[in-house]
Short mmCIF file of C-alpha atoms and ligand atoms in Angstrom, two decimals:
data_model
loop_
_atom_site.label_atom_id
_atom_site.label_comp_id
_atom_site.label_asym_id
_atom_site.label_seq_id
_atom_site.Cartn_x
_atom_site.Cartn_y
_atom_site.Cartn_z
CA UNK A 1 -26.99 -21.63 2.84
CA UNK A 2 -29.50 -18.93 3.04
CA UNK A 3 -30.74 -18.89 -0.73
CA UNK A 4 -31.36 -22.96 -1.66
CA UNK A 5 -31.71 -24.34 -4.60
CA UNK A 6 -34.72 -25.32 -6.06
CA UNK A 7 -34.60 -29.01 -7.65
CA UNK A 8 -36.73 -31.64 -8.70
CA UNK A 9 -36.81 -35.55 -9.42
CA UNK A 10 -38.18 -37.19 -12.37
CA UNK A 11 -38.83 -40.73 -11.78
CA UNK A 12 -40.09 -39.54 -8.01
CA UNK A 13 -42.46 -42.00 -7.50
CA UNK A 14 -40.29 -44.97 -7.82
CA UNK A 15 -37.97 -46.76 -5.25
CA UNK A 16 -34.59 -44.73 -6.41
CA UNK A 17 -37.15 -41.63 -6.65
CA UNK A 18 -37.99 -42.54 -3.12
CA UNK A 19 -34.54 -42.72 -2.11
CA UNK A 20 -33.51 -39.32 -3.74
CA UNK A 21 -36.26 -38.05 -1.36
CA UNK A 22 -35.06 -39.66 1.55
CA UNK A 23 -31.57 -38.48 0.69
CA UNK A 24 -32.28 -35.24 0.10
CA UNK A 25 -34.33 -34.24 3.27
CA UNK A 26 -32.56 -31.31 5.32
CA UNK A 27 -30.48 -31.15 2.28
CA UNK A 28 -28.28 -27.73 3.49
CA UNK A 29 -27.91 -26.86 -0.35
CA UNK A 30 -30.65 -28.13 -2.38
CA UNK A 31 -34.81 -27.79 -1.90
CA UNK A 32 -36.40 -30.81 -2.97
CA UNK A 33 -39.90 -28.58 -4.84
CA UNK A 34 -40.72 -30.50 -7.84
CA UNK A 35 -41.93 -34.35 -8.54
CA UNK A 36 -42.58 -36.03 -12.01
CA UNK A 37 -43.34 -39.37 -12.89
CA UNK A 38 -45.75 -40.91 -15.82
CA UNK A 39 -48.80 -39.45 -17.28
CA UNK A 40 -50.67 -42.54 -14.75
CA UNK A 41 -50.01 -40.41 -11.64
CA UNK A 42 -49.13 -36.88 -13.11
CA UNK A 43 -52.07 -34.83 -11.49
CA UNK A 44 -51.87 -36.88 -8.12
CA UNK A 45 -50.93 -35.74 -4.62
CA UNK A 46 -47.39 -37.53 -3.97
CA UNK A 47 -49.03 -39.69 -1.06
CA UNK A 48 -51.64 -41.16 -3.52
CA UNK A 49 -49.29 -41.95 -6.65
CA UNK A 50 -46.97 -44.27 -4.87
CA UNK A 51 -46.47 -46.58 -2.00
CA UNK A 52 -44.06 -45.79 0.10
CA UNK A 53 -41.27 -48.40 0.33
CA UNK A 54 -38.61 -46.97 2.53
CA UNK A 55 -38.61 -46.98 6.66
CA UNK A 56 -39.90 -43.70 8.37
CA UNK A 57 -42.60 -42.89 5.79
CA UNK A 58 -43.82 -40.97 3.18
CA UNK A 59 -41.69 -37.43 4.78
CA UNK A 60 -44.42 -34.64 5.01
CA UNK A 61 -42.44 -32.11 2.76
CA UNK A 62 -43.62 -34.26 -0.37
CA UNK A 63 -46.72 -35.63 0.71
CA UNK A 64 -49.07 -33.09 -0.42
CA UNK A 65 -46.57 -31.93 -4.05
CA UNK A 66 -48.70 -32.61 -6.91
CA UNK A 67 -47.04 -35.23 -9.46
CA UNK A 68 -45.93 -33.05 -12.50
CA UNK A 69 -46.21 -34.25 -15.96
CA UNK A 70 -42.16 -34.96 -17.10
CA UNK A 71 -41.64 -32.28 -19.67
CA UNK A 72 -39.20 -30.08 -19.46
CA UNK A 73 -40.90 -25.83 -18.44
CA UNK A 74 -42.27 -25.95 -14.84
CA UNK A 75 -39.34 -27.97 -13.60
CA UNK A 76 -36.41 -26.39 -11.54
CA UNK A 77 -33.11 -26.24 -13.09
CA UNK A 78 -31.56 -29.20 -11.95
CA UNK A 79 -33.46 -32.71 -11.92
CA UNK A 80 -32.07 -35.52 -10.61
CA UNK A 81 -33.40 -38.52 -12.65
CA UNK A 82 -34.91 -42.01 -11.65
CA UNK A 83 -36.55 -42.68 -14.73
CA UNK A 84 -37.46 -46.15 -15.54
CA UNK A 85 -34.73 -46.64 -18.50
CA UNK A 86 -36.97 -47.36 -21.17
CA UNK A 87 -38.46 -44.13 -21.43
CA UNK A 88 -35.10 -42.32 -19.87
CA UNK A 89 -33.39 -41.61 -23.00
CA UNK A 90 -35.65 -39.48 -24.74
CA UNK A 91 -37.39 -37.66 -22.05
CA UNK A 92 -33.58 -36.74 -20.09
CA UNK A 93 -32.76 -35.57 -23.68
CA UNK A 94 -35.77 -32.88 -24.34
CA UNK A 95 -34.85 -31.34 -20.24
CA UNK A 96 -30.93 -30.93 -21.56
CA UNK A 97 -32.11 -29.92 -24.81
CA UNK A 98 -34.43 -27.09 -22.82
CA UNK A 99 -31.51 -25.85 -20.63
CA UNK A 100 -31.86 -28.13 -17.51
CA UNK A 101 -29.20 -30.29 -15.58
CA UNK A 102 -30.19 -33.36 -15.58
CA UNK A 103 -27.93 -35.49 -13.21
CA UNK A 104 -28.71 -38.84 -13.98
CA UNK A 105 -28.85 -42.23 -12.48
CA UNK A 106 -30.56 -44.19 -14.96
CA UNK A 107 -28.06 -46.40 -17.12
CA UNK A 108 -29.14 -44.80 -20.89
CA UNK A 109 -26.71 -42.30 -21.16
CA UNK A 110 -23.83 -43.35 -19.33
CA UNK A 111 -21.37 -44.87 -21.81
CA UNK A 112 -21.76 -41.83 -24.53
CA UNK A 113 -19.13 -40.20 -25.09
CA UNK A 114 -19.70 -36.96 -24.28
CA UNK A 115 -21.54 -37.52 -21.31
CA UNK A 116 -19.76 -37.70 -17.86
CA UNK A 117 -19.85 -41.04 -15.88
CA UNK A 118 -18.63 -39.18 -12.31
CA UNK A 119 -17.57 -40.66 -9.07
CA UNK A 120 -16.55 -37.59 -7.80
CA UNK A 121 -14.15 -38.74 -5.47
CA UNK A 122 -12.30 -40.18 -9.13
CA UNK A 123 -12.66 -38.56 -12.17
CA UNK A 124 -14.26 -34.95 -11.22
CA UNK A 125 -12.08 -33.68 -14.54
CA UNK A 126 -14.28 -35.66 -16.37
CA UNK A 127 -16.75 -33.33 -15.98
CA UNK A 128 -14.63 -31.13 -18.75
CA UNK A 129 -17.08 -33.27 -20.94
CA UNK A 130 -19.78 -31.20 -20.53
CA UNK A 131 -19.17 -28.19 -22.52
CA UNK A 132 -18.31 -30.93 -25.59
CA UNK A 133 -21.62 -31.88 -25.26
CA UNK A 134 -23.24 -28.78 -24.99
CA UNK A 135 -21.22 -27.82 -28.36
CA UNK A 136 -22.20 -30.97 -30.05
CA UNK A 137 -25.42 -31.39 -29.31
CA UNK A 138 -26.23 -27.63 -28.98
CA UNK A 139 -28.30 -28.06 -25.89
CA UNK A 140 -28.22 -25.41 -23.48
CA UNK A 141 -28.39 -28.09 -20.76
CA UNK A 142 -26.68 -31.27 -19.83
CA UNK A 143 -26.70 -34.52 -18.71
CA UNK A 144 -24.25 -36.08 -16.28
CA UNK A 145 -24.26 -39.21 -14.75
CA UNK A 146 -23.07 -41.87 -11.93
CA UNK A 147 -22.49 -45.22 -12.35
CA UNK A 148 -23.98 -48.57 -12.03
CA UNK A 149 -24.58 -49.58 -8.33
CA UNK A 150 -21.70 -52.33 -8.38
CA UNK A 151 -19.56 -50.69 -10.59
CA UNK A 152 -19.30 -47.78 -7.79
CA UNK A 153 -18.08 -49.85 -5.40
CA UNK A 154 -15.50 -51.61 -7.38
CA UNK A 155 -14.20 -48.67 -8.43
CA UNK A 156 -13.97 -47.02 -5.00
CA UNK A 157 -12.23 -49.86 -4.24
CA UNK A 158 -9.59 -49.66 -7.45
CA UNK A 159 -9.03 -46.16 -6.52
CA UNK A 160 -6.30 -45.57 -4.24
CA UNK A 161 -4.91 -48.15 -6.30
CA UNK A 162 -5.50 -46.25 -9.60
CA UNK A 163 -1.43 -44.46 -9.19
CA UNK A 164 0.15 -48.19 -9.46
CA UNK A 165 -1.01 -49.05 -12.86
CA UNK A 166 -4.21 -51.25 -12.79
CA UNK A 167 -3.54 -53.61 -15.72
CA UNK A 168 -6.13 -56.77 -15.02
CA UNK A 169 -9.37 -57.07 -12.61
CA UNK A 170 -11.26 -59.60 -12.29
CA UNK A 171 -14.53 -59.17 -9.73
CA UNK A 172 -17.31 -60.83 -8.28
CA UNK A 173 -20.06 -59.43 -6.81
CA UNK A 174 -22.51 -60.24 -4.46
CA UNK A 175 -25.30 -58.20 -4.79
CA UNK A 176 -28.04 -57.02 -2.61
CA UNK A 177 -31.73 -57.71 -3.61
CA UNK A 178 -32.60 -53.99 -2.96
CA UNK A 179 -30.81 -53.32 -6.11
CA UNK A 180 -33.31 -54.84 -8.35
CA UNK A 181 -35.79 -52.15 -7.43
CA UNK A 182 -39.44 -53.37 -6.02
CA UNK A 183 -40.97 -55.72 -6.17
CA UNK A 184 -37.56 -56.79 -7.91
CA UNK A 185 -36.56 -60.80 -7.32
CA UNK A 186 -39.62 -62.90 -6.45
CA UNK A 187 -38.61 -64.30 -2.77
CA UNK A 188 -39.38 -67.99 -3.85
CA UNK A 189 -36.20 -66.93 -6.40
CA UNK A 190 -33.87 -65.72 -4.40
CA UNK A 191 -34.77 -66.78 -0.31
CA UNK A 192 -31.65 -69.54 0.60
CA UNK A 193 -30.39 -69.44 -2.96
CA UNK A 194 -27.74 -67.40 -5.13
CA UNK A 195 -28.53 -66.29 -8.42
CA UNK A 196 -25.81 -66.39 -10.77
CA UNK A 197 -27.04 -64.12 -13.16
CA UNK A 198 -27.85 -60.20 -13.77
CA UNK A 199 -28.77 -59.53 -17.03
CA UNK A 200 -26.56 -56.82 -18.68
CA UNK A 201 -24.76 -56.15 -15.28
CA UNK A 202 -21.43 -58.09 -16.26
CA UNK A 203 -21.00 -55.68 -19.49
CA UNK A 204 -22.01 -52.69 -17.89
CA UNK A 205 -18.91 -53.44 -14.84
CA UNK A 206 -16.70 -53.80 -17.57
CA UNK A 207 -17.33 -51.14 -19.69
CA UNK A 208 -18.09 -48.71 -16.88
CA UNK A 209 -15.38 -49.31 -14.88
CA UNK A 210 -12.78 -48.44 -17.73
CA UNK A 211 -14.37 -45.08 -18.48
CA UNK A 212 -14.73 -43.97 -14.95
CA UNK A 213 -11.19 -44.92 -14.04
CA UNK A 214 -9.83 -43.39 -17.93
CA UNK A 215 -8.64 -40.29 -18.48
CA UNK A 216 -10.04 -36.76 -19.79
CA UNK A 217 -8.52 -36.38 -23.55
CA UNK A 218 -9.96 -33.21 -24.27
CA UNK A 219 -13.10 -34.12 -25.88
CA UNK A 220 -13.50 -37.73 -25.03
CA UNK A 221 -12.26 -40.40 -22.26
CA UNK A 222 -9.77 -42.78 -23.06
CA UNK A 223 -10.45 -45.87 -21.06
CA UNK A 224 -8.36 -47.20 -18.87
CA UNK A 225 -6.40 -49.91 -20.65
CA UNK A 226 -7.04 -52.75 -18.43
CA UNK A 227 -8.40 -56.05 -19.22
CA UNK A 228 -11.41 -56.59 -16.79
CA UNK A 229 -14.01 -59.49 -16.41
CA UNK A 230 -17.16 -59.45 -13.69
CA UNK A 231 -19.30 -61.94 -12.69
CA UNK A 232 -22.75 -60.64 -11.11
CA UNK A 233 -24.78 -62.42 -8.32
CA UNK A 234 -27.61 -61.62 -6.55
CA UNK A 235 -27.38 -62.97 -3.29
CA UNK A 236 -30.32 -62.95 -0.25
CA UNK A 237 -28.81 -59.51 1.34
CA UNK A 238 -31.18 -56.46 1.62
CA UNK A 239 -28.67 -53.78 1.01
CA UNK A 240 -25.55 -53.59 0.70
CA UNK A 241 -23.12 -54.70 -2.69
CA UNK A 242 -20.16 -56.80 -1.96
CA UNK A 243 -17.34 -56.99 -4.48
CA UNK A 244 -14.27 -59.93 -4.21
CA UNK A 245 -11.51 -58.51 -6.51
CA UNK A 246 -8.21 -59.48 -7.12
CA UNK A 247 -6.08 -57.11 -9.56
CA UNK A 248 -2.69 -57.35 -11.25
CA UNK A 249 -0.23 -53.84 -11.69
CA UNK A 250 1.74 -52.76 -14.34
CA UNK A 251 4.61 -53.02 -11.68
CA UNK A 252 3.68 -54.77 -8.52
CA UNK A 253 3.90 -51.85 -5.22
CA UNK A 254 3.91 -53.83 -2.07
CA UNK A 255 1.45 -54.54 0.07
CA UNK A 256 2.24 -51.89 2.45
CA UNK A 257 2.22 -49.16 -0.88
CA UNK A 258 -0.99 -50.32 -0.59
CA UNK A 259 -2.72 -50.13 2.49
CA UNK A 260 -0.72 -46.68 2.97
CA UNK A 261 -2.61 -45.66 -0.50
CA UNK A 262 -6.18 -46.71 1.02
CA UNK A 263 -5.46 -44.66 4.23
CA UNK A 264 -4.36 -42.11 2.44
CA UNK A 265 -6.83 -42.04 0.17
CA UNK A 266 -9.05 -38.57 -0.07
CA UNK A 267 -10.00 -36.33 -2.76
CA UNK A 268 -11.85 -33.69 -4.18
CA UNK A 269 -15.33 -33.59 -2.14
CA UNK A 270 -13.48 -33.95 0.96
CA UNK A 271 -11.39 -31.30 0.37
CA UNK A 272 -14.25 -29.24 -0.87
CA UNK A 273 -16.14 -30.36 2.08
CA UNK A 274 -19.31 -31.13 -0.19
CA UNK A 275 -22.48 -32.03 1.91
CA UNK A 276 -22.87 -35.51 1.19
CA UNK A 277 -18.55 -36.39 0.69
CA UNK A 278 -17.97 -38.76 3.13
CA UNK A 279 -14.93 -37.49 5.47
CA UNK A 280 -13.33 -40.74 4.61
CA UNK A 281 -14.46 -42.31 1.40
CA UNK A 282 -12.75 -45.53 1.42
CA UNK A 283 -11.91 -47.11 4.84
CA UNK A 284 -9.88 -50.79 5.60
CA UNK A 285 -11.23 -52.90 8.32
CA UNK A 286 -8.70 -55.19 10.02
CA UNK A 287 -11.04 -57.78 11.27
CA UNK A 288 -10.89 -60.77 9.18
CA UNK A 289 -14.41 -61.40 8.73
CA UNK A 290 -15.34 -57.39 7.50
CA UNK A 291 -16.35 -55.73 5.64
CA UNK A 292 -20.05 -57.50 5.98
CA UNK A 293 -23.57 -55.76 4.35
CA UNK A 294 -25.37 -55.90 7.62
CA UNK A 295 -22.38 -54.13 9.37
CA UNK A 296 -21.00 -51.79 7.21
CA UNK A 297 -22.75 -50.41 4.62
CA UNK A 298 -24.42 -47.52 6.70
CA UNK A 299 -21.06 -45.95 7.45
CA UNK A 300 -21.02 -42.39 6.96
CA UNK A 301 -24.81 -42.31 5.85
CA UNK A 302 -23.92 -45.19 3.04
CA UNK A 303 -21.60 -43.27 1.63
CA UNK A 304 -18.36 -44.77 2.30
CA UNK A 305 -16.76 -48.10 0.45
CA UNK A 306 -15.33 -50.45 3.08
CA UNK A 307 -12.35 -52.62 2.50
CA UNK A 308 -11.04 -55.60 3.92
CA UNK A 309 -9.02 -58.83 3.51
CA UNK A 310 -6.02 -57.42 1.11
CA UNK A 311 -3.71 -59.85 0.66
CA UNK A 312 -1.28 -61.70 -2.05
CA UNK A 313 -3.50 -63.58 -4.98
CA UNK A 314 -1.62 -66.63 -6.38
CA UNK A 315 -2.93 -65.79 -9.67
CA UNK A 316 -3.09 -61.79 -10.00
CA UNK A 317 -0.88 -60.00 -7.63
CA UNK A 318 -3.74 -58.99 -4.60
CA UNK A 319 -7.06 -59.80 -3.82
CA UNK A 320 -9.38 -57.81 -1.27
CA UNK A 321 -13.02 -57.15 -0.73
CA UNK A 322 -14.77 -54.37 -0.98
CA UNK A 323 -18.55 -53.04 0.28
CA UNK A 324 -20.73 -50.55 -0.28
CA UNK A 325 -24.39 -49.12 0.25
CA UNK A 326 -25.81 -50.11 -3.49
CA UNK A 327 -28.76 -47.54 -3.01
CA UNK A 328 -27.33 -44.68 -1.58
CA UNK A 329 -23.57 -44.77 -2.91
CA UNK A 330 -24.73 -46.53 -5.79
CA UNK A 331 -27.84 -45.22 -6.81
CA UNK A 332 -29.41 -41.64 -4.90
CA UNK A 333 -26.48 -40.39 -2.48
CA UNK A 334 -24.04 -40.28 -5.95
CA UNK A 335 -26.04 -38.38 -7.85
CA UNK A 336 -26.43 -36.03 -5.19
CA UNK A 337 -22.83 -35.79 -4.55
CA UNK A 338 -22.78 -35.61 -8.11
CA UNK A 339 -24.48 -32.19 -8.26
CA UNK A 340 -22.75 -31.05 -5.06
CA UNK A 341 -19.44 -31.29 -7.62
CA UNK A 342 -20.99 -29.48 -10.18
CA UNK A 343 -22.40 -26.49 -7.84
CA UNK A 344 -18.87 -26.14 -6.08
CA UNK A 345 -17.52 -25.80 -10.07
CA UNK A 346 -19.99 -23.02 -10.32
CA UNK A 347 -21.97 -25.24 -13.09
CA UNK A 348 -25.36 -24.64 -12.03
CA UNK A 349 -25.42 -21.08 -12.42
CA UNK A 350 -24.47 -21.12 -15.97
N1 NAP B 401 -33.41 -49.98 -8.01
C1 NAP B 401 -32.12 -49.67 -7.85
O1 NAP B 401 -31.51 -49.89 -6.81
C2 NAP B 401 -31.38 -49.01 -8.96
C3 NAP B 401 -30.02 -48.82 -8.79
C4 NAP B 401 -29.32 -48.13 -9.76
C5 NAP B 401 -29.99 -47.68 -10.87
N2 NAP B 401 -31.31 -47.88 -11.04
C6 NAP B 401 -31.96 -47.28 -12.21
O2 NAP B 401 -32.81 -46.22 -11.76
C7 NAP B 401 -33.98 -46.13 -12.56
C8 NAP B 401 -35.20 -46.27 -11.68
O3 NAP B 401 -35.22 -47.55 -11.04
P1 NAP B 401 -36.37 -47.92 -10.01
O4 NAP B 401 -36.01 -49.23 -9.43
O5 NAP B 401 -36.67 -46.78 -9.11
O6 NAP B 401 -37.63 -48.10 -11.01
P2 NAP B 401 -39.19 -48.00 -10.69
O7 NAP B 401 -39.46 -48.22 -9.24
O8 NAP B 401 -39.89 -48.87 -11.68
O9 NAP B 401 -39.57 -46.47 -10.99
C9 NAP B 401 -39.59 -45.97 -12.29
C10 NAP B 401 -40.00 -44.51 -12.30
O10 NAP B 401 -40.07 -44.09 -13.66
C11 NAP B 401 -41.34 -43.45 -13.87
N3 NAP B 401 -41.82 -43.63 -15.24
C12 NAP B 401 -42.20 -44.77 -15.86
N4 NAP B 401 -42.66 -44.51 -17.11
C13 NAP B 401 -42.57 -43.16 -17.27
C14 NAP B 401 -42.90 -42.28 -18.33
N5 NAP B 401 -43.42 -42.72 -19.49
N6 NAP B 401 -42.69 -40.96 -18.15
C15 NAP B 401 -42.16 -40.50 -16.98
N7 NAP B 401 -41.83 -41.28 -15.93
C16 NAP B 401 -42.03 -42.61 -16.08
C17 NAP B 401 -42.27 -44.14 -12.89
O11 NAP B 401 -43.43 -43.34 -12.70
P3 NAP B 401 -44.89 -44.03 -12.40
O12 NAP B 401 -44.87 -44.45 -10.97
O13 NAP B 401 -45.84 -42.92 -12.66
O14 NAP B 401 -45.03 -45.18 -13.35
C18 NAP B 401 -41.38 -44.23 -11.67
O15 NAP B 401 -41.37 -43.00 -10.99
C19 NAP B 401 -33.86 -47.22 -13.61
O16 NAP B 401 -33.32 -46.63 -14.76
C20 NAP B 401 -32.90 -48.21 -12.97
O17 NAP B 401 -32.20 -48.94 -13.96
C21 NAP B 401 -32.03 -48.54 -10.10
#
């Protein structure tokens, strides 16, 4: 793409910031130009306002950006945002309310109503929302954004399923340390231990996971009308977010229905061919012992959901496991496919 478009990150000099960096170098569509962060660093050359927590480096096309105050003017059109969430709300608001697209990742806005909560491979329509919340709010902007880092790979996992009739879930994760940001779990906490306990995570799963998997009702999502219940550990891993789910159906398919819906499976950024779609977004491992975080959660850049063990559950009808990168997939890479949608729906030049 000859012309690319300019974009910038608020939250840059944080570790999802320095993952949308990562993420988006050589990025074919979008030119990474503008970095904000908090009035401590605005001013700063990018190399002195943060350390650099990722391998390979601070990459030399931020280095020497100067750290932009976050307001809403100088800023490109579309921001991606890894704002710390206590100061998210208001400060994604005022760039929407100014005209830009701010694709999200922090959790504040998720669960409003007008405000998209995209896996693009899922529930593009939901993106319908949008003009709803331009109208309502009168903002000549909007916000949009992805989900939770474990609720993306449960749902990934639900969604070749999605055609049977998901009526009950229940899912445990096993979560990667990485997704507690840095420093995030002190490692006297959390070295040869589990912690059984995320605080909010198991409500945000629930709630998440309905809307996302719901349906587009014109000016609101109706939630998918399954009874769900999570339970959330973090677990010594670096990256990588395993779920254990077993799920009942309306009507029970087989277990071949199934497997033939998870090879099946592919959707709209495939089709679409978006720069950061995975060409297969879910894929099943045979082996016995997969998927595993060390082993799989790199495929396809982190951008796939792996799949294993599905098989009969004595107490729901199956049970499986599912895997995916919680930083990338869950966090950076989805907003970034996020936007990918949104530019191949013509969005960001309205
Ligand atoms: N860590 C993960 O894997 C993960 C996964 C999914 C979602 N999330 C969500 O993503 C967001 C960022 O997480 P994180 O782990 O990257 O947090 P973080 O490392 O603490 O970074 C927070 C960022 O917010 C900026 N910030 C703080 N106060 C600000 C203010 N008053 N005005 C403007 N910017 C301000 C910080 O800038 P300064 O450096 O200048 O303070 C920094 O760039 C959070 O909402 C989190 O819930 C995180």
């Amino acid at each position: 793409m000859q012309n690319r478009i300019e974009v910038g990150i608020l939250g840059a000099t944080g570790m999802v910031g320095q993952h949308f960096i990562r993420f988006l170098q050589g990025h074919p569509w979008f030119d990474l130009k503008w970095l904000g962060a908090s009035d401590r660093n605005t001013g700063k050359k990018y190399r002195d306002a943060m350390t650099w927590h990722l391998a390979g480096g601070t990459p030399d096309t931020v280095a020497d950006l100067t750290v932009q105050e976050s307001k809403p003017g100088n800023a490109p059109k579309l921001v991606f945002s890894a704002m710390d969430a206590g100061v998210a709300t208001e400060i994604e608001r005022a760039f929407a309310e100014a005209g830009h697209v701010v694709v999200s990742n922090s959790r504040n806005h998720r669960m409003e109503q007008d405000v998209p909560l995209l896996v693009p491979e899922i529930n593009p329509d939901h993106l319908r929302l949008v003009p709803c919340q331009r109208k309502a709010r009168g903002w000549k902007g909007q916000i949009v954004t992805n989900p939770n880092c474990s609720t993306v790979v449960l749902t990934m996992g639900l969604a070749p399923f999605k055609p049977f009739g998901i009526a009950r879930i229940v899912a445990t994760t096993m979560q990667a340390i990485s997704g507690a940001g840095y420093p995030g779990v002190a490692s006297m906490d959390i070295l040869g231990n589990v912690i059984p306990f995320i605080g909010g995570e198991e409500a945000k799963m629930e709630q998440e996971t309905q809307k996302i998997l719901g349906e587009f009702r014109g000016d609101r999502i109706e939630p998918l009308p399954a009874r769900m219940s999570a339970h959330c550990n973090r677990v010594p891993v670096v990256d990588g977010h395993t779920v254990c789910v077993s799920v009942e159906f309306s009507a029970k398919p087989s277990l071949a229905d199934l497997r033939h819906a998870i090879d099946a499976f592919t959707a709209v950024p495939q089709q679409r061919r978006l720069p950061s779609a995975p060409l297969r977004p879910v894929i099943y491992l045979e082996e016995a012992n997969r998927p595993q975080p060390r082993k799989d959660a790199d495929r396809e850049r982190g951008m796939t959901a792996s799949i294993g063990r599905l098989r009969e559950c004595p107490v729901l009808d199956y049970k499986f496991v599912a895997l995916g990168h919680n930083t990338v997939r869950g966090a950076a890479g989805a907003a970034v496919l996020n936007a990918e949608l949104m530019h191949s729906e013509g969005m960001l030049d309205r």
